[in-house]
Structure formats: C-alpha cells, structure tokens
XYZ file of C-alpha atoms in Angstrom:
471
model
C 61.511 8.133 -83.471
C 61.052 4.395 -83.661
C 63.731 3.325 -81.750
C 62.717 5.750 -78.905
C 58.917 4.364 -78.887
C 60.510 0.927 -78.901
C 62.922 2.123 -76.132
C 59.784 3.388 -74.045
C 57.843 0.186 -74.377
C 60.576 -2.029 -73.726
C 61.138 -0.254 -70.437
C 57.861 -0.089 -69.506
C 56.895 -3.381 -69.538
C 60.001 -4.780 -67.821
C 59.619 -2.329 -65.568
C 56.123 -3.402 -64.341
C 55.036 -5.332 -61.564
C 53.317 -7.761 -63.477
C 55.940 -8.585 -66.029
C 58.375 -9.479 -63.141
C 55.491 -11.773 -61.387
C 54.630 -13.586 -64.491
C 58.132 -13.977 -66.059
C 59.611 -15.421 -62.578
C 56.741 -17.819 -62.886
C 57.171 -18.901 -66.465
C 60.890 -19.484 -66.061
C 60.945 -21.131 -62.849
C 58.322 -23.437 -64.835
C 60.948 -23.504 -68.095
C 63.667 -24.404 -65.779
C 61.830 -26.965 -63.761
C 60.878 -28.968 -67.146
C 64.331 -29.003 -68.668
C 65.766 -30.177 -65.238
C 63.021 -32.714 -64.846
C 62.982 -33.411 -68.636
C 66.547 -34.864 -67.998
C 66.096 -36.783 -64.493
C 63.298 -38.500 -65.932
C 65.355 -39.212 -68.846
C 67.722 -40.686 -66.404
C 65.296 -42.703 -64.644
C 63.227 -44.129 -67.942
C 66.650 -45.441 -69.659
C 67.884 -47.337 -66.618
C 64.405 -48.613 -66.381
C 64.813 -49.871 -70.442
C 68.456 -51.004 -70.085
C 67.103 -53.297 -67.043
C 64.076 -54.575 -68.840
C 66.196 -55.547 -71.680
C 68.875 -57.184 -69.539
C 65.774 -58.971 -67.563
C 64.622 -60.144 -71.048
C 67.307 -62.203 -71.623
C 67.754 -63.221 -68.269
C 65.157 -65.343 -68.346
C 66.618 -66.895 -71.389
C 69.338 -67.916 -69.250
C 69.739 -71.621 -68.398
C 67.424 -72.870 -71.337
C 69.632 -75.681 -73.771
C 67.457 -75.494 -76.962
C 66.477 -73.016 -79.432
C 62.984 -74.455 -79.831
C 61.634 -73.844 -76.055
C 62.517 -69.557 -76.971
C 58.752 -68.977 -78.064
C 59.206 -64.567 -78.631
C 61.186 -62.056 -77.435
C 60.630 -58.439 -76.020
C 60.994 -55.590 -77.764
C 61.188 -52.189 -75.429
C 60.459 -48.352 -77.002
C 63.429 -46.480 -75.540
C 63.381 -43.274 -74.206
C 63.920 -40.175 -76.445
C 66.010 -37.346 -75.533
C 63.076 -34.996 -76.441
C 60.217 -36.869 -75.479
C 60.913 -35.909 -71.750
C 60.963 -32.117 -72.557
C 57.419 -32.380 -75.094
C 55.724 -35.581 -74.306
C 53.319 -35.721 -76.381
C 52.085 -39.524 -76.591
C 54.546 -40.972 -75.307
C 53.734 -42.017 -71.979
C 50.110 -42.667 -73.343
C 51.111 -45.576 -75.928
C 52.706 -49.104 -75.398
C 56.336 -49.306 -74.747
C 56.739 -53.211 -75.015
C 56.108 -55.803 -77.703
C 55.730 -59.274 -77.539
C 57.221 -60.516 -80.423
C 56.907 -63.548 -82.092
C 58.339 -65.017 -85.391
C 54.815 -64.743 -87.075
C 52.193 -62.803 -86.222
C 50.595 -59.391 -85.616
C 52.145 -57.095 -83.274
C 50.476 -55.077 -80.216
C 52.252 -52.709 -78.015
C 51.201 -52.891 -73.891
C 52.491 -51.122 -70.909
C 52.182 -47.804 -71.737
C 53.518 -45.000 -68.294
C 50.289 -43.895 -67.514
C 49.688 -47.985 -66.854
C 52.454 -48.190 -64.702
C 51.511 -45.002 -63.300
C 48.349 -44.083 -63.675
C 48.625 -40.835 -61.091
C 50.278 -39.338 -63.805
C 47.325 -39.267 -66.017
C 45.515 -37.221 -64.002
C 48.783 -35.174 -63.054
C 50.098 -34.756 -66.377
C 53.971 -33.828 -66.262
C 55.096 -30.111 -66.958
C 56.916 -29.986 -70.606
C 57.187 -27.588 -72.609
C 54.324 -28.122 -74.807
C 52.237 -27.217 -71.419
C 54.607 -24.144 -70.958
C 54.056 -22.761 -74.519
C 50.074 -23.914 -74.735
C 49.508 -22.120 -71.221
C 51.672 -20.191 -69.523
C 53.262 -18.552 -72.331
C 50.239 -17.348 -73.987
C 48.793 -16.315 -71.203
C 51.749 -14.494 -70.371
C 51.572 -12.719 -73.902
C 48.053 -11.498 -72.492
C 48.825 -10.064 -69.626
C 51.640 -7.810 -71.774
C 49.210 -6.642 -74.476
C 46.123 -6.616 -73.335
C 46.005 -3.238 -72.408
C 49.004 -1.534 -74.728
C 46.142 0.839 -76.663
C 43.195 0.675 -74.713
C 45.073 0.994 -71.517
C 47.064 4.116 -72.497
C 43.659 5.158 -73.954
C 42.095 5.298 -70.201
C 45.080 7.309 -69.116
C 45.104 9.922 -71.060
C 49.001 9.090 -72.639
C 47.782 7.673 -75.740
C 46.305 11.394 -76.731
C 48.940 13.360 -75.192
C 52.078 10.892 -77.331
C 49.975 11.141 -80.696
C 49.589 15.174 -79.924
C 53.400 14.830 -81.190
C 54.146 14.522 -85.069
C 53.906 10.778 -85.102
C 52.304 8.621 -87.897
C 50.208 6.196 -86.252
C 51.652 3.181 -88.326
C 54.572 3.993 -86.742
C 53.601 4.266 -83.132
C 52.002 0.570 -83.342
C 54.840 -0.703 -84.749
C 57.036 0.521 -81.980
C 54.358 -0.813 -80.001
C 54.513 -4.520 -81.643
C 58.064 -4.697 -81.387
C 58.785 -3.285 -78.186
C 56.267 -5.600 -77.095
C 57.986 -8.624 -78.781
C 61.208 -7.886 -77.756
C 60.337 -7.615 -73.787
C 58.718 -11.266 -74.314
C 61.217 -13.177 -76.596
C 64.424 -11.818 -75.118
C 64.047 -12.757 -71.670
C 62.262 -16.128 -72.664
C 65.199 -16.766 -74.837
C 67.502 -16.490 -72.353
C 65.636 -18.809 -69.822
C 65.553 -21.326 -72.681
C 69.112 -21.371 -73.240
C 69.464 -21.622 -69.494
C 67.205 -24.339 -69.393
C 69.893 -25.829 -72.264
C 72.977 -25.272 -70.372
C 71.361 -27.524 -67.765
C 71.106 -30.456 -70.046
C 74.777 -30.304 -70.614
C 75.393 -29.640 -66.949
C 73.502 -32.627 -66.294
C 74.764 -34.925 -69.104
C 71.692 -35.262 -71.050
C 72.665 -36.880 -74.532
C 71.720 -35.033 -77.372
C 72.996 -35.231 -80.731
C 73.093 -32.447 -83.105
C 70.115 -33.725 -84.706
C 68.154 -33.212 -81.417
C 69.370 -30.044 -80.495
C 68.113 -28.804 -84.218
C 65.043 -30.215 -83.242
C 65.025 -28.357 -80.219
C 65.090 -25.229 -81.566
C 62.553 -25.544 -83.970
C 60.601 -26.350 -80.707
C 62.208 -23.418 -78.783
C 60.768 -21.342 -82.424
C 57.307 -22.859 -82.486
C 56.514 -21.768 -79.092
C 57.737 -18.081 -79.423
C 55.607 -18.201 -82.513
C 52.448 -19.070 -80.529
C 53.194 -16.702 -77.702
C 53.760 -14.531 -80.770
C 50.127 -15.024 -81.984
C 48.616 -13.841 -78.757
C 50.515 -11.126 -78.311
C 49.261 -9.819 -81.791
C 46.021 -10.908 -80.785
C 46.184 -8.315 -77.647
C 47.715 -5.707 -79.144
C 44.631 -5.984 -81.892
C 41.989 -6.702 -79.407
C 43.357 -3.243 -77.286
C 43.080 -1.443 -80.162
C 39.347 -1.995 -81.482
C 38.154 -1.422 -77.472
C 38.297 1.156 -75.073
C 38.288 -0.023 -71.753
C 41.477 -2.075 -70.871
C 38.878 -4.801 -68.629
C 37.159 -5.079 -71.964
C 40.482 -6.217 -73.970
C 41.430 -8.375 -70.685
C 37.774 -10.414 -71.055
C 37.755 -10.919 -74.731
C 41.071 -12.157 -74.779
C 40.657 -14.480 -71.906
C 36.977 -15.701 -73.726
C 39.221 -16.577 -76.975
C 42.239 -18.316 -74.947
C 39.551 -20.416 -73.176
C 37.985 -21.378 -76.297
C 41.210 -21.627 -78.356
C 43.195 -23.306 -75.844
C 41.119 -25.522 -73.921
C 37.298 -25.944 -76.037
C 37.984 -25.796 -79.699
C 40.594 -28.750 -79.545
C 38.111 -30.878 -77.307
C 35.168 -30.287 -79.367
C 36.842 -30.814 -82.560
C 37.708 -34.125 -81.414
C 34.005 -34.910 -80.343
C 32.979 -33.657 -83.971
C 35.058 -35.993 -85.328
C 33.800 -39.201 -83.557
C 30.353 -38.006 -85.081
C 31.057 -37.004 -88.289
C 33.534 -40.447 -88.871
C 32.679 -43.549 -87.666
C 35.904 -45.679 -86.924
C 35.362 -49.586 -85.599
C 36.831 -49.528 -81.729
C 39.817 -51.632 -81.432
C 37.979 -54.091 -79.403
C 35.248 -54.466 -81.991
C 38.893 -55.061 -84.853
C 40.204 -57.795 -82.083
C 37.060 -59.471 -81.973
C 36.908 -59.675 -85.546
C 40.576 -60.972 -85.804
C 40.281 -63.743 -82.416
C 36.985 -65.101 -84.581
C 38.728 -65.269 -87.831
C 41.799 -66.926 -86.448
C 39.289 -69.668 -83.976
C 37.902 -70.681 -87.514
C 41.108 -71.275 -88.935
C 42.526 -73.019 -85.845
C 39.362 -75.545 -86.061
C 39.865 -76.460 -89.887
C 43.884 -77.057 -88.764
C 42.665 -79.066 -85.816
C 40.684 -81.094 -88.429
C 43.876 -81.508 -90.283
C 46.115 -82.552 -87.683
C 43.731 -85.458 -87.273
C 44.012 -86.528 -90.922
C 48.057 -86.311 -90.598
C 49.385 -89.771 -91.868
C 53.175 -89.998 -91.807
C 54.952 -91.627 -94.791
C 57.914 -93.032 -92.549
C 56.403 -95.336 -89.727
C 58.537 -97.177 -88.728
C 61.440 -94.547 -88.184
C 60.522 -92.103 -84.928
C 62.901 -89.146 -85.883
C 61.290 -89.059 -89.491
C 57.902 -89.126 -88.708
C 58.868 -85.993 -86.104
C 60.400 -84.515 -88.824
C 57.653 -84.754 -91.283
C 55.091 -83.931 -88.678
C 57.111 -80.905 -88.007
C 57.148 -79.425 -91.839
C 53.575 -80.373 -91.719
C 52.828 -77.910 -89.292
C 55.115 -75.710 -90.500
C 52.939 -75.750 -93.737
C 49.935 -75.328 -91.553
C 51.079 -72.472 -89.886
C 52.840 -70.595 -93.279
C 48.991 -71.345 -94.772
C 47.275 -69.721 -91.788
C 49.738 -67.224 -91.659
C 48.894 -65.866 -95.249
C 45.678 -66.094 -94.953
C 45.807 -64.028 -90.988
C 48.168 -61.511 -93.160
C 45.558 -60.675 -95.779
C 42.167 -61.324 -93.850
C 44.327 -58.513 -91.012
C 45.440 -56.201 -93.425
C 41.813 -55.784 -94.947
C 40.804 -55.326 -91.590
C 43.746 -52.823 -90.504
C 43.671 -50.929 -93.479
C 39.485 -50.113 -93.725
C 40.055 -48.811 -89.950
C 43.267 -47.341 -90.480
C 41.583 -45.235 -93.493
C 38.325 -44.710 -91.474
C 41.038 -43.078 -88.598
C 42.885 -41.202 -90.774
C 39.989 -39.199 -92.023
C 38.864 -38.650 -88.464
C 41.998 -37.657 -87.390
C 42.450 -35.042 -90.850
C 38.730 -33.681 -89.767
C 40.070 -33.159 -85.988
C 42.826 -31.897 -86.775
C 41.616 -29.447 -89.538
C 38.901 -28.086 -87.266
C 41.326 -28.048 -84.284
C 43.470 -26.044 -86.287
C 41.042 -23.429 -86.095
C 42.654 -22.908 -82.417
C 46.408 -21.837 -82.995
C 47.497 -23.727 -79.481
C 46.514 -27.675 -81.962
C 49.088 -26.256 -84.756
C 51.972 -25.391 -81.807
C 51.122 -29.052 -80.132
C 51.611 -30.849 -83.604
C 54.033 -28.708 -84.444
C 56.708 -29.703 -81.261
C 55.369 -33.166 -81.173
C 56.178 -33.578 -84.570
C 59.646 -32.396 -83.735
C 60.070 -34.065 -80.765
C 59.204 -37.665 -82.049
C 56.320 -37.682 -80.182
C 53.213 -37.124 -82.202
C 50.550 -39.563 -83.657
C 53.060 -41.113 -86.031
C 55.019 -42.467 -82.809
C 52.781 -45.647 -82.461
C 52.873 -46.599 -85.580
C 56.278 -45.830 -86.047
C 57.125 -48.165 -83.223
C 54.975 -50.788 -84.588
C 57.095 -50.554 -88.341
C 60.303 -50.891 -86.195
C 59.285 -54.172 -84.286
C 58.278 -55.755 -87.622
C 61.603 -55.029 -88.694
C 63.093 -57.223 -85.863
C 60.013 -59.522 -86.234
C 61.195 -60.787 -90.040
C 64.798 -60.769 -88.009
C 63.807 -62.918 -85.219
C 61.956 -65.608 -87.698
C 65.002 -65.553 -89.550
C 67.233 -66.289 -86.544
C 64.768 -68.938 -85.057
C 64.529 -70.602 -88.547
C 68.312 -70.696 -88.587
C 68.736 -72.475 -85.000
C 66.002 -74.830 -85.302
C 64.623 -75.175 -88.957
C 61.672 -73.795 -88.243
C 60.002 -69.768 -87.334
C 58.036 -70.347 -84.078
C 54.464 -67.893 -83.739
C 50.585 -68.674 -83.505
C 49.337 -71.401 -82.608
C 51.885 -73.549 -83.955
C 52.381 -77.038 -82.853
C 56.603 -78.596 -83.051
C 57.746 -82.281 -81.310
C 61.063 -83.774 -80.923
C 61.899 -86.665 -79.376
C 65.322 -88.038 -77.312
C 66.945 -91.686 -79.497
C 68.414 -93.040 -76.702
C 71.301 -91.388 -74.070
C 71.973 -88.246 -75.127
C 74.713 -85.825 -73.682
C 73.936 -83.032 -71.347
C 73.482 -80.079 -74.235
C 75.231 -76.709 -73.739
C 72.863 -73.809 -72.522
C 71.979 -71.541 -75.516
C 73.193 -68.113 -75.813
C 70.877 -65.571 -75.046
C 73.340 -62.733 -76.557
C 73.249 -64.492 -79.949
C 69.521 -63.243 -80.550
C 69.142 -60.088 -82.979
C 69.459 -56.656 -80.876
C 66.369 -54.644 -81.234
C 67.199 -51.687 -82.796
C 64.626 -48.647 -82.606
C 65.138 -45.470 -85.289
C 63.279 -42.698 -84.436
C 61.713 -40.871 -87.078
C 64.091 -39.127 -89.300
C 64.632 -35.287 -89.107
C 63.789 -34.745 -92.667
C 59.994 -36.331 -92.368
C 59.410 -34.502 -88.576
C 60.273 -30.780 -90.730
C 58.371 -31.848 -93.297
C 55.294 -32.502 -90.823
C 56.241 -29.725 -88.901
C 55.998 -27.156 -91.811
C 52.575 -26.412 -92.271
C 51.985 -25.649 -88.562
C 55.001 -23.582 -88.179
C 53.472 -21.361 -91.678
C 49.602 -21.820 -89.848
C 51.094 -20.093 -86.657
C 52.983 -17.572 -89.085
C 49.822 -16.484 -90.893
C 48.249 -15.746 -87.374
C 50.591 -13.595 -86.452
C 50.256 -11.540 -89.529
C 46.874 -11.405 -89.383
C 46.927 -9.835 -86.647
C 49.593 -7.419 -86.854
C 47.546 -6.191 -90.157
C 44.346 -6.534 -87.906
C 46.203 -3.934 -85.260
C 47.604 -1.501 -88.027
C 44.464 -1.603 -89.610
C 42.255 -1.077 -86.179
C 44.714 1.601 -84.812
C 44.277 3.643 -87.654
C 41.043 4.458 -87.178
C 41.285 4.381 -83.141
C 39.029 7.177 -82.117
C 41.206 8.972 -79.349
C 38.337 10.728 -77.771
C-alpha cells in the first residue's frame, strides 16, 4: 500500500503544470551557475597568473637587492568559490607585503567591479537559499489541505489506510519528485565542469557534495515545513500564505535583523577607529627614533663604508625595537577587537540560526572555502611568506627591509656595471586553502541544525495529520 501512495504522489506532482514550470526554471538556473562557475574560474586565474607575472615585472631591470622594498601577494581563485561565493569577492585579494610589519588585504571584486555588488552573481548558495526552497513550497503547500478542498483526501482515507501511513507516502513521494530530478541536474551541472576542464581535485569534488547534500537538506526542511503547514489548515491559499510569511522572514528578515541585533547588543571598535589607534601609536614611535637618529655618533670616522655600515645596524636596531614594540602594542589592539567580533559574530550567528536558510549558507561556505574564516585565513598565509620574504631580503642584503626604516650605501670609487637581480629568485607565494578536515568539522553542526528541522517537522506532520478533521 505504501509503495502505491508513493507511486500516486510521485506521478502527480511530475505530472503537474507547476512542477514542470518551476523545475525548468531551477535547472536552467543550476546549469547556468556551474557553467558560469567555471568561465569565471577561467577568467579570475588568468587575471592572478598575470598579476603575479606583472609583479615581478616590475622587478625587472633593478641591480640591487636593497631598492626591492615588498612584494605582492595575490589570493587565487578557488575551484569552489565560483560555484558558492560566499566572501570571496567581498574581501581583499592582494597584500602588500613587507619584511616587517602588519598585513592588510585591498582590492577586493566588488572594488574592481562594483556593479556586481548590487548584481550579486548566481551560485548555488542563491539557488539553494531561494529558488530551491521556494520550489519545495510550491510542491507541498497544498499536499493535505489541497486534497482536503477536493474532496480526495476523504474519499482515499474511506479505504483501510492508517493515516501514519498515508503521510508517509505523502513525505516521500514528495521527496523523491524533488531530490531525484534535482540530483540529476546537479550531476549535469558536474559533467559540465569536466566538459569544460574545470580543475578539481578529489578533495573538491568531496566538498562538493557535501554542498550538493546541504542544499537538498534545506529544500528538505521546507518541504516538511509544507507538508506540516497543509496539514494543521484547511484551505490550500491558507498553507500557500503562511508558508510564504515564514520564507520571507526565514530567508530574507531573520538573518538581517540578527545581524542588526548584534551591532547593538556587542560593541566592536570600527576598523578605522583600530587604524587610527595603530597610525598614532606608530607617529609616536617614529618621533622618539627621529630623536635618535640625531644623537647617532659613529665610532669609525674616518672610514666611509664603516660608518654606513654601523649606521645601517643602527637602524636596523631601531627598526627590530619599534618592531616589537608595533607587534605587542597591535596584537593588544587586534586581539580586544578580534574577541569583541567574535562574540558578535557567535550572537549573529546563533540568532540567525533561528532561520534554517543562515545554517545552509555557513554550511556550503564552510565547504567551499569561502566563509568568515577566508580573510583571516588569507591573512595567516601571507605572514607565512612575510617571515619568508625577511628571511630572503636579510640573506641578499644583511638586512629585512619594512616600516619606516631608514638604509645608505655609498659607491668607493669606479665600480663595475652590477648584474640585474633576479626577480625569480624571490620566495613563491604559496596559498593553502583551508584543510578539508577543519571545513567538515565547521560544517557539522549546520548540516545536524538543518537535520533536526527536518525531523521536526516530519513529527510536526504525523502528529498534525493524525488528528486532521476530514470534515
């Protein structure tokens, strides 16, 4: 008897008019982000490779070590983070780095171009968070209530069938008619990024999945949600305007206003307020070094190339002493906002969570690369290559450039015409995403937060069907 009432409902709903409207429309949209996905993929690394060979070609033509002040450090594009964006195109993708110093990140897409941050780009986080849910509506809003108005629901439970049992052909006819044919536009959309040579590792297509998972799991939720919402009301225009008042507030308010509640309920310091803080800290210290480099008395006067080289570990002294003192007076800084954000950002997000569309976005940005942590992450890797850079400077000219440090050298007499430098000796910048092991474990509790929903309300509909008055 189940697997006729499954039968039925399958048929049904592929069958209707609006489950051929809305699918086309979803996977046209599935397909047009994986094949975009890739050509932007396509177009962001040639644009990195030729910032990077740019980079050094400015290098070129330069004979000494001392006159290479920083180098650039580029984020490159992810295979994922053209499929679920996330923050990506919101944060910096280039780094000015020096051999001392703190690092900031500039140039972020929407800077370059800022059209798109009105016109954000279709993904699939935009696919899963809208369309699909909304699609999961439009198949359950009226499976109860809807039968209910025409007079089958009375007539099929006439028959010996135990209620439990005719919702739970219900739920997973209902399932089945939306993950099936999504599933198959999906791995579509996959074929495509072989088709058009988009690299991805095996890492990445795991990742991938989980993403392909997390979104069926949402649409999942509201489809639960309709099938309950159909079976505690009557009138099928009823179930359609509840469920559209609770997408509107779960989708689009609740994660807005969560984020407003936040900003009240935790102050953080704005990062121009933490620059300000840092530029007058680090004038102080340049005045007491300016007072210092007056005092400077060389031991060796009469011999030129001494007295540059003792003024030149003088500085260098200078600058490791304002250095440690940048480092600690920053860090204080950093970490009281840092810990100020983090408890705003645990507030937001725990309130957001409320709304099950905030656990699907963390969930594929976390899987994607593309979350929060991204920044940050980015950050960590150019400090890597900072301490790498010093190192390599120190090597070729006794000394790690940064700040507002101060070098001389002089020319003893005719000297020969010195060799260009080598650009291609510098350390290669080399990003590492964040490993697949910490993106599960952040992905976790939003996957299980999305898993509870739907078994809420599949014990919600059981429950509410039960005592469905059929008159």
């Amino acid at each position: 008897m189940l697997r006729i009432l499954v039968k039925k409902e399958v048929r049904e709903i592929l069958g209707s008019m609006k489950f051929v409207i809305t699918f086309s429309a979803c996977a046209v949209l599935i397909l047009l982000s994986f094949y975009m996905g890739a050509e932007n993929y396509s177009l962001s690394r040639a644009q990195h490779e030729a910032a990077r060979a740019q980079n050094l070609e400015q290098l070129k033509g330069l004979t000494d070590w001392f006159t290479v002040r920083s180098q650039r450090v580029f984020l490159p594009p992810q295979p994922l983070a053209t499929l679920v964006n996330g923050v990506s195109n919101d944060i910096g993708r280039t780094i000015e780095v020096e051999g001392r110093g703190e690092l900031t990140a500039d140039d972020s897409r929407y800077n370059d171009d800022p059209i798109f941050a009105i016109f954000r780009f279709v993904d699939l986080d935009f696919i899963f968070g809208t369309i699909l849910s909304l699609f999961a509506i439009l198949l359950g809003y009226n499976a109860i209530s809807g039968e209910k108005e025409q007079g089958t629901l009375r007539l099929a439970l006439a028959n010996p069938i135990p209620r439990n049992r005719y919702i739970l052909g219900k739920l997973l006819g209902s399932a089945i008619a939306l993950i099936l044919p999504l599933i198959v536009a999906m791995l579509i959309g996959c074929l495509m990024l072989v088709i058009l040579q988009h690299p991805m590792s095996g890492e990445d297509w795991l990742r991938l999945i989980v993403i392909i998972i997390t979104g069926l799991l949402y649409a999942g939720v509201f489809l639960t949600l309709s099938l309950f919402i159909s079976s505690v009301t009557y009138k099928s225009s009823s179930s359609f305007l509840i469920l559209l008042s609770i997408w509107i507030f779960g989708a689009l308010i609740i994660p807005r206003a969560s984020v407003l509640l936040a900003g009240r309920a935790v102050d953080v310091p704005s990062i121009d307020e933490t620059i300000a803080r840092k530029a007058k800290f680090s004038s102080q210290l340049f005045k007491e070094e300016r007072v210092k480099m007056t005092q400077f008395q060389p031991t060796s006067t009469g011999d030129p190339e001494k007295m540059v080289s003792e003024f030149n570990r003088f500085m260098e002294d200078i600058a490791d002493e304002r250095e440690k003192k940048e480092n600690e007076f920053n860090a204080r800084i950093n970490e009281d906002r840092d810990n100020k954000l983090r408890r705003q950002e645990g507030f937001s997000f725990n309130l957001a969570r409320i709304s099950p569309s905030t656990s699907m976005t963390l969930a594929a940005t976390a899987m994607a690369g593309t979350s929060l942590e991204l920044k940050d992450h980015f950050i960590d890797e150019a400090l890597k290559y900072q301490k790498a850079f010093g190192d390599f400077m120190t090597e070729k000219t006794g000394s790690n450039p940064g700040g507002r440090m101060v070098m001389m050298k002089i020319k003893m007499g005719e000297e020969e015409e010195p060799e260009p430098i080598d650009p291609g000796e510098l350390p290669v910048f080399r990003y590492q995403p964040v490993s697949l092991a910490q993106s599960v474990k952040s992905t976790l509790p939003d996957l299980g937060l999305l898993a509870v929903y739907n078994l809420i309300f599949i014990a919600g509909s059981f429950r509410a069907f039960g005592r469905y008055d059929l008159r």
